mmCIF file of C-alpha atoms in Angstrom:
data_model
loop_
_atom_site.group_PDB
_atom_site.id
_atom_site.type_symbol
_atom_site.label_atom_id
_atom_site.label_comp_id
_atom_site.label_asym_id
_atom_site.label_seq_id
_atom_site.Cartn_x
_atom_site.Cartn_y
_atom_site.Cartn_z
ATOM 1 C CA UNK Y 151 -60.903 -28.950 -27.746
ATOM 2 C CA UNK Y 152 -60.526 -28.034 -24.115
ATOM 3 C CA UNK Y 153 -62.063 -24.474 -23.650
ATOM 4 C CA UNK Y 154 -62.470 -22.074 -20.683
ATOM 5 C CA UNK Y 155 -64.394 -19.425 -19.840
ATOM 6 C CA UNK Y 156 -64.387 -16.823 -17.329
ATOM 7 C CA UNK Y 157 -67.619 -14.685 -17.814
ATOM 8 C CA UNK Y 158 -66.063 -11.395 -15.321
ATOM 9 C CA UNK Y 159 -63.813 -8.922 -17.201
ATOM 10 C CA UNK Y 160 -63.790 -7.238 -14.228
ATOM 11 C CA UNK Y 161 -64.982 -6.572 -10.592
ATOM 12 C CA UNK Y 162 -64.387 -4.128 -8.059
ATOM 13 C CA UNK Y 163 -65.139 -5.069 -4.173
ATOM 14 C CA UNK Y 164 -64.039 -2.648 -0.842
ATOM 15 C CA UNK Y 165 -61.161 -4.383 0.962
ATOM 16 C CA UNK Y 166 -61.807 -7.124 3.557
ATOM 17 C CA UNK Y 167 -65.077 -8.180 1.617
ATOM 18 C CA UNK Y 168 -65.302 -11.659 0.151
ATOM 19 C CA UNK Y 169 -65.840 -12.208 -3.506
ATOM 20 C CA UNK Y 170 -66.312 -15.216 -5.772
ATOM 21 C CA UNK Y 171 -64.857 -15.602 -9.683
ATOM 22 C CA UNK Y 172 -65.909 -17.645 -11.805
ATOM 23 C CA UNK Y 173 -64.760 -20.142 -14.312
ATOM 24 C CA UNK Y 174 -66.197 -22.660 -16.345
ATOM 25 C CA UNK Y 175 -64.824 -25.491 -18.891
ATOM 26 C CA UNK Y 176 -65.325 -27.596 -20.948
ATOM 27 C CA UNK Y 177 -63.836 -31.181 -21.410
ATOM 28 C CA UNK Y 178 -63.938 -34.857 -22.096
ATOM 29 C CA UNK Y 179 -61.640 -35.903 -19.462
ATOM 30 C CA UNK Y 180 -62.693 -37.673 -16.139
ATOM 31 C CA UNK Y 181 -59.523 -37.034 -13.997
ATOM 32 C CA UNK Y 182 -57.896 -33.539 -14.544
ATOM 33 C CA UNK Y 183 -56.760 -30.691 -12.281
ATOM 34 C CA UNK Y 184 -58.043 -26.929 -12.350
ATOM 35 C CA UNK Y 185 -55.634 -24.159 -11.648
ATOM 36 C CA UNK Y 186 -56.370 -20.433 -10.403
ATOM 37 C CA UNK Y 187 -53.315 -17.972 -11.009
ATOM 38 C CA UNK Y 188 -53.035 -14.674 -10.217
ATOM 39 C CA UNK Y 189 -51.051 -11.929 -11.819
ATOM 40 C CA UNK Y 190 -50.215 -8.641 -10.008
ATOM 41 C CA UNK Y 191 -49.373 -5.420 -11.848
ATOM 42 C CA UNK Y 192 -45.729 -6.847 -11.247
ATOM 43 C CA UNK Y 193 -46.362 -9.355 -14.429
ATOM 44 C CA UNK Y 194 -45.631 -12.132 -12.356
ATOM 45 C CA UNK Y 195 -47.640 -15.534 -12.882
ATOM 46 C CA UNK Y 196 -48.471 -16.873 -9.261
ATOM 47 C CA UNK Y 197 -50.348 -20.709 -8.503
ATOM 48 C CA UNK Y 198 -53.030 -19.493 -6.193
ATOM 49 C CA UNK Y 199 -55.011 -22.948 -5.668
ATOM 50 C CA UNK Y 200 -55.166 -26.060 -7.359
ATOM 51 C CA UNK Y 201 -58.464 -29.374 -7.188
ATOM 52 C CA UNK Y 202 -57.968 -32.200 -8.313
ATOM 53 C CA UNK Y 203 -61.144 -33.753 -10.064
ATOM 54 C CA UNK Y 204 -61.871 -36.869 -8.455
ATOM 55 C CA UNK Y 205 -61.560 -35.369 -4.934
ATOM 56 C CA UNK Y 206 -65.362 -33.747 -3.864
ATOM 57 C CA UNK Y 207 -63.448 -31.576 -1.156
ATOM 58 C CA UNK Y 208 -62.721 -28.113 -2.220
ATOM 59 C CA UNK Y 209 -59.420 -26.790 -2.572
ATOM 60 C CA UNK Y 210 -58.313 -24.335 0.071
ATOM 61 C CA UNK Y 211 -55.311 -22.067 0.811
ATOM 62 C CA UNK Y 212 -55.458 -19.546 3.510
ATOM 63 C CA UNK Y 213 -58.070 -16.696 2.372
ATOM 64 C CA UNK Y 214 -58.660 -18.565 -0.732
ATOM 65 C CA UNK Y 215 -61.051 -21.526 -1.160
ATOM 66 C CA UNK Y 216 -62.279 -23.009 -4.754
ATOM 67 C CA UNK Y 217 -66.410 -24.378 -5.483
ATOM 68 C CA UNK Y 218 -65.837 -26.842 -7.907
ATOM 69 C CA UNK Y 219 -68.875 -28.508 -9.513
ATOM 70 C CA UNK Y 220 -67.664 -30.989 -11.374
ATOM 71 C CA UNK Y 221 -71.440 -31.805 -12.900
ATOM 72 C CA UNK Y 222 -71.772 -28.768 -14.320
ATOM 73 C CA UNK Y 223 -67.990 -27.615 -15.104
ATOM 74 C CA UNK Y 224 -67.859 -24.843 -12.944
ATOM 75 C CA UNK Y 225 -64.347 -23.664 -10.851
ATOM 76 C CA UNK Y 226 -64.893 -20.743 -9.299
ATOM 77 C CA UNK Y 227 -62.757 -19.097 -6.811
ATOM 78 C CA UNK Y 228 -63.270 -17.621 -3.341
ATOM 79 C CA UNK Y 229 -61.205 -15.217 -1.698
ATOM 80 C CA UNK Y 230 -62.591 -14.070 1.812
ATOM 81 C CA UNK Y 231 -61.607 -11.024 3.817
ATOM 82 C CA UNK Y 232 -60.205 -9.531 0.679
ATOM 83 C CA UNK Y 233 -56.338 -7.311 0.886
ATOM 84 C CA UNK Y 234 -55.610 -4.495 -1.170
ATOM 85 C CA UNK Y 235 -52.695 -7.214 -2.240
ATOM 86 C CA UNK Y 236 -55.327 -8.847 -3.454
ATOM 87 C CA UNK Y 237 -55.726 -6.216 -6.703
ATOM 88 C CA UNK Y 238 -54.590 -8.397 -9.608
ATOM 89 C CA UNK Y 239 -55.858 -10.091 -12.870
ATOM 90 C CA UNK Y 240 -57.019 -13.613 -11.807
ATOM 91 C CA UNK Y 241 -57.094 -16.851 -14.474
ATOM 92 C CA UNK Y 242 -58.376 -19.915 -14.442
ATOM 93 C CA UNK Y 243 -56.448 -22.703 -16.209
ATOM 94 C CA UNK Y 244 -56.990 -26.135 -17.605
ATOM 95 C CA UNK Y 245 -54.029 -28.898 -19.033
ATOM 96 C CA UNK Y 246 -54.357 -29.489 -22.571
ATOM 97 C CA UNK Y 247 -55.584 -32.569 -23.809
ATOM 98 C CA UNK Y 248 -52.551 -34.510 -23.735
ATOM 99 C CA UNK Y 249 -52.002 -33.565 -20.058
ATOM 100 C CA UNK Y 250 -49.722 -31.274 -18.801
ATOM 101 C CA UNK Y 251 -47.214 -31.705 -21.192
ATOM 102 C CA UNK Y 252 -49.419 -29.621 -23.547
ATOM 103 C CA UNK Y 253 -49.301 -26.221 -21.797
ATOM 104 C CA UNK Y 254 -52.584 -24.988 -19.717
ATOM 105 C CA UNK Y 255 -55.280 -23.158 -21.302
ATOM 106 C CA UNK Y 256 -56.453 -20.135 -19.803
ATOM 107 C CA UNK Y 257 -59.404 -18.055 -19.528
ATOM 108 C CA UNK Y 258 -59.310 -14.802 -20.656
ATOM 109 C CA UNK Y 259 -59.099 -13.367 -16.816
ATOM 110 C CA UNK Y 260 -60.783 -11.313 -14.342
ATOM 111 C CA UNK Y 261 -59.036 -8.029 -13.512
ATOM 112 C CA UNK Y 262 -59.909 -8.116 -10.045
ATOM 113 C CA UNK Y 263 -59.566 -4.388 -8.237
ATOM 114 C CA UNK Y 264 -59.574 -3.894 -4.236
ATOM 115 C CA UNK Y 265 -60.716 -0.718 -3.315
ATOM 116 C CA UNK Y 266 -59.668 0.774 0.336
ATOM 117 C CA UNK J 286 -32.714 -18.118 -6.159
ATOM 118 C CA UNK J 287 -34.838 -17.338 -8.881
ATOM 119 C CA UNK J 288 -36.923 -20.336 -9.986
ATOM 120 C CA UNK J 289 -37.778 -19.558 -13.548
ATOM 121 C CA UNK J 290 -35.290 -16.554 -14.882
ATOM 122 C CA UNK J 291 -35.561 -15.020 -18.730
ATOM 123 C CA UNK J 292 -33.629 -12.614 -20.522
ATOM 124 C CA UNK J 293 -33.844 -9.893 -21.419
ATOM 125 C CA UNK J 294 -37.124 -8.343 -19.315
ATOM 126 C CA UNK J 295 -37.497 -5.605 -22.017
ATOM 127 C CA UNK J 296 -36.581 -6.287 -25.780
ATOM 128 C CA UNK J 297 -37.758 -3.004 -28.156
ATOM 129 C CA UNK J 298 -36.258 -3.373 -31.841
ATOM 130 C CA UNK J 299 -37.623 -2.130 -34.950
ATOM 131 C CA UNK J 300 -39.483 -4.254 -37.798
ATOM 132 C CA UNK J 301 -37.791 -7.014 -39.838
ATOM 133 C CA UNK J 302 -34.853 -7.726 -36.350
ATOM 134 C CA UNK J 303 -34.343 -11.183 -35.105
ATOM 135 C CA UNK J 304 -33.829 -11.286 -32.202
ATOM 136 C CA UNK J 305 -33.336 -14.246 -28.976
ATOM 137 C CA UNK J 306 -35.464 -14.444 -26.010
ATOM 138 C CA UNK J 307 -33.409 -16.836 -22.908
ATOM 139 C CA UNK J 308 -35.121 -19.050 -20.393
ATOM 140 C CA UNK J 309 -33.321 -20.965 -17.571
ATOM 141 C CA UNK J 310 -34.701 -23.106 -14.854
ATOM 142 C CA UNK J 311 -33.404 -24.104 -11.284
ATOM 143 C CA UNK J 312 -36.127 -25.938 -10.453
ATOM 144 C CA UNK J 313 -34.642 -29.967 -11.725
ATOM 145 C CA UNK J 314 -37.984 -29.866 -13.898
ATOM 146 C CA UNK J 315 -37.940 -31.449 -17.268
ATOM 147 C CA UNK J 316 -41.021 -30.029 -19.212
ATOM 148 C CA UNK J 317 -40.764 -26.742 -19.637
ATOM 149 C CA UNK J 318 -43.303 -24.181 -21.860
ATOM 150 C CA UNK J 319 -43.476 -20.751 -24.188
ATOM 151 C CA UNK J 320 -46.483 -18.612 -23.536
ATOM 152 C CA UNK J 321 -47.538 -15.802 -25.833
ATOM 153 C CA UNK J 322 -49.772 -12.630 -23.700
ATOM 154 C CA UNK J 323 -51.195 -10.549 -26.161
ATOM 155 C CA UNK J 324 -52.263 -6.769 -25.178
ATOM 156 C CA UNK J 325 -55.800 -7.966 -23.972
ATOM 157 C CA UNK J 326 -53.766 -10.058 -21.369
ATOM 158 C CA UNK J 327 -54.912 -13.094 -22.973
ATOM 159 C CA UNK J 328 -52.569 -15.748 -22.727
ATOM 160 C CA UNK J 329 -51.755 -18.705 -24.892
ATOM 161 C CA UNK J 330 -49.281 -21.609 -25.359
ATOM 162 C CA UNK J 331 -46.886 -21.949 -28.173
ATOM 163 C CA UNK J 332 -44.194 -24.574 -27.424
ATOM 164 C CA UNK J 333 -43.743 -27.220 -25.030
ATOM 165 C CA UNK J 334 -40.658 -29.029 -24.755
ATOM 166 C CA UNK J 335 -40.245 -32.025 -22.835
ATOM 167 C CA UNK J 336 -36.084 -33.362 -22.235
ATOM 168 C CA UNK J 337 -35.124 -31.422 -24.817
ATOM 169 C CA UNK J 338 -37.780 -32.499 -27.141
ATOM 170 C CA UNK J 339 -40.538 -30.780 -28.916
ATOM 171 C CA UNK J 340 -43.904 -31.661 -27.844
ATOM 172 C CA UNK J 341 -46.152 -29.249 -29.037
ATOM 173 C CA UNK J 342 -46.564 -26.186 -31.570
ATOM 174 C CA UNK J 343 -49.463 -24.222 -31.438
ATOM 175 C CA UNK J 344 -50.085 -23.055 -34.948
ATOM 176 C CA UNK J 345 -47.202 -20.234 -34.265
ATOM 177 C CA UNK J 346 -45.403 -19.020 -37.568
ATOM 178 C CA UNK J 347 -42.196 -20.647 -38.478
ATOM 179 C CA UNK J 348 -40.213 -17.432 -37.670
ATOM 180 C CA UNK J 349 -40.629 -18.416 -34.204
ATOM 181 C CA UNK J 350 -37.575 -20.978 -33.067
ATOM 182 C CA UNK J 351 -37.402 -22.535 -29.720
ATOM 183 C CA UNK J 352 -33.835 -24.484 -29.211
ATOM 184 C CA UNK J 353 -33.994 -26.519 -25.704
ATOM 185 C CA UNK J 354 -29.724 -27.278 -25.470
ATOM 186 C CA UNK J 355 -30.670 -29.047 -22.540
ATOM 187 C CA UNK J 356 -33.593 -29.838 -20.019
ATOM 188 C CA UNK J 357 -32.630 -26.455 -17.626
ATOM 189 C CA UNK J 358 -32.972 -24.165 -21.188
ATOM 190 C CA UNK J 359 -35.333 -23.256 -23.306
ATOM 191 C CA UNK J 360 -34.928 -20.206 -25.749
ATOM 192 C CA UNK J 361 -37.041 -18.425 -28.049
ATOM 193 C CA UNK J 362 -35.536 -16.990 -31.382
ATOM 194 C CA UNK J 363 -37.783 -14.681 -33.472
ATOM 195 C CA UNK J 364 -36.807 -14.006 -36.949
ATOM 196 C CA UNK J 365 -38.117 -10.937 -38.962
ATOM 197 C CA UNK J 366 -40.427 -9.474 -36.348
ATOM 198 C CA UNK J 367 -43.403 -8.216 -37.417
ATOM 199 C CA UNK J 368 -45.526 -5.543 -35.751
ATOM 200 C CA UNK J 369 -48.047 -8.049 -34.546
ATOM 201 C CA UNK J 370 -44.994 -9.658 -32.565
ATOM 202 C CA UNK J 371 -45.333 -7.369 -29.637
ATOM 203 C CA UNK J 372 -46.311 -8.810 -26.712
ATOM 204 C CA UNK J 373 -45.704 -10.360 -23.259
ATOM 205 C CA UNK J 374 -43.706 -13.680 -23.760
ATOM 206 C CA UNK J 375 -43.593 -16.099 -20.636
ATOM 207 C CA UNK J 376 -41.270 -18.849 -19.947
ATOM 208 C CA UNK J 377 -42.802 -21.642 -17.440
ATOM 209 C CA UNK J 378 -41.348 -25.334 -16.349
ATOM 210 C CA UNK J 379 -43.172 -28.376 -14.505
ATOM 211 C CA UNK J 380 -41.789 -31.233 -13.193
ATOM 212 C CA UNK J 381 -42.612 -33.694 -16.341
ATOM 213 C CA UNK J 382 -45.757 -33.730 -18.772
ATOM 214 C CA UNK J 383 -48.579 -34.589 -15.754
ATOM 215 C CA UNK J 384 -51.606 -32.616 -15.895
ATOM 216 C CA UNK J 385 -51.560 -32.387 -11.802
ATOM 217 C CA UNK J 386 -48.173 -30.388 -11.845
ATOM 218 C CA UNK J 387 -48.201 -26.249 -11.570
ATOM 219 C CA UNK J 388 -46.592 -24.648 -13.791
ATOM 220 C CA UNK J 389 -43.732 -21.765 -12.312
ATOM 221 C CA UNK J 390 -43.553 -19.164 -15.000
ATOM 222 C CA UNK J 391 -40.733 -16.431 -15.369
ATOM 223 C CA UNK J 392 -41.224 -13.008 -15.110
ATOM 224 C CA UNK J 393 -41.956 -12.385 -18.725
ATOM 225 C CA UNK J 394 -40.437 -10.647 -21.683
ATOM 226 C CA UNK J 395 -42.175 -7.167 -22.830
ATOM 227 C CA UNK J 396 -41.789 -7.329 -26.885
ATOM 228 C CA UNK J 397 -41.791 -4.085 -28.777
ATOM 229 C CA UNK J 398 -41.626 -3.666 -32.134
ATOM 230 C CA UNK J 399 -41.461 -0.201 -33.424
#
């Protein structure tokens, strides 16, 4: 069974610092994707970032960027010059065995607070 | 245009209701998902539907009904709520069953059972 893990219940960073969060998983597949989405106290489910597997060039968008170590099962995301916007629990996210079709599983989430 | 809409946003009913929870998406996708977040946040699949059909059940209790009536609709019908119902329920769609599509989630609908 596909299982992630993200090992921060929570961290707590001044605004415009950078901060990394990190994910790890565990699967049989060779070629998969990796999702990050955030969700603001708004409940909303956002796509922050996506990587695709078999590329070896991290994922970026904007202020966030993704270190993904495919050896060692590790997705961990970047965000850089943090925003107060940025306050929100943060999940990492892996398709089910049978692809997408089977829902994501997620991590249990980082609640990720920026202070002013 | 909202992408991924449900109804109602709030639901509170007392123990033993049944009640309906209604998805709709604008999006043309035809694989679309309900997610169960419990009050730790934690969030977890329950049905996937995929042109209308079913595709997965995660181990969720027979009281729980989705009905696709076409690929833009998927609802959720909950018979004899139990306490342990109450919770976040998301809607989500993707454009068909491939691991390297998002997902676009709805809002969510707050459960309460009294």
């Amino acid at each position: 069974a596909q299982t992630v893990t993200q090992s921060q219940p929570e961290m707590s960073v001044q605004e415009a610092e950078t901060v990394t969060l990190s994910c790890t998983y565990d699967t049989s597949e060779n070629n998969y994707y990796l999702f990050w989405y955030k969700q603001p106290p708004s409940r909303q489910m956002i796509l922050v970032i996506r990587q695709e597997a078999y590329k070896q060039q991290n994922a970026t968008e904007n202020r966030f960027s993704v270190n993904f170590q495919k050896a060692a099962k590790s997705f961990s995301l970047k965000i850089s010059d943090s925003q107060l916007g940025d306050t929100a629990m943060y999940f990492c996210a892996f398709p089910g065995a049978g692809g997408g079709a089977d829902g994501l599983t997620f991590g249990k989430g980082t609640h990720l607070i920026i202070q002013p | 245009d909202t992408a991924v809409s449900q109804t109602p946003k709030y639901l509170v009913t007392q123990m033993g209701n049944d009640k309906s929870i209604k998805c709709e998406q604008n999006l043309g996708h035809d694989t679309m998902y309900w997610y169960k977040q419990d009050s730790k946040k934690f969030l977890k699949i329950m049905f996937s539907y995929n042109n209308k059909e079913l595709i997965i059940n995660e181990t969720v209790p027979n009281r729980f009904s989705p009905k696709s009536p076409d690929k833009a609709h998927l609802n959720l019908h909950i018979n004899s709520l139990e306490l342990g119902d109450s919770a976040v329920y998301f809607c989500a769609s993707s454009r068909g069953g491939a691991s390297n599509q998002p997902q676009h989630f709805g809002d969510g609908t707050r459960l309460s059972i009294l």
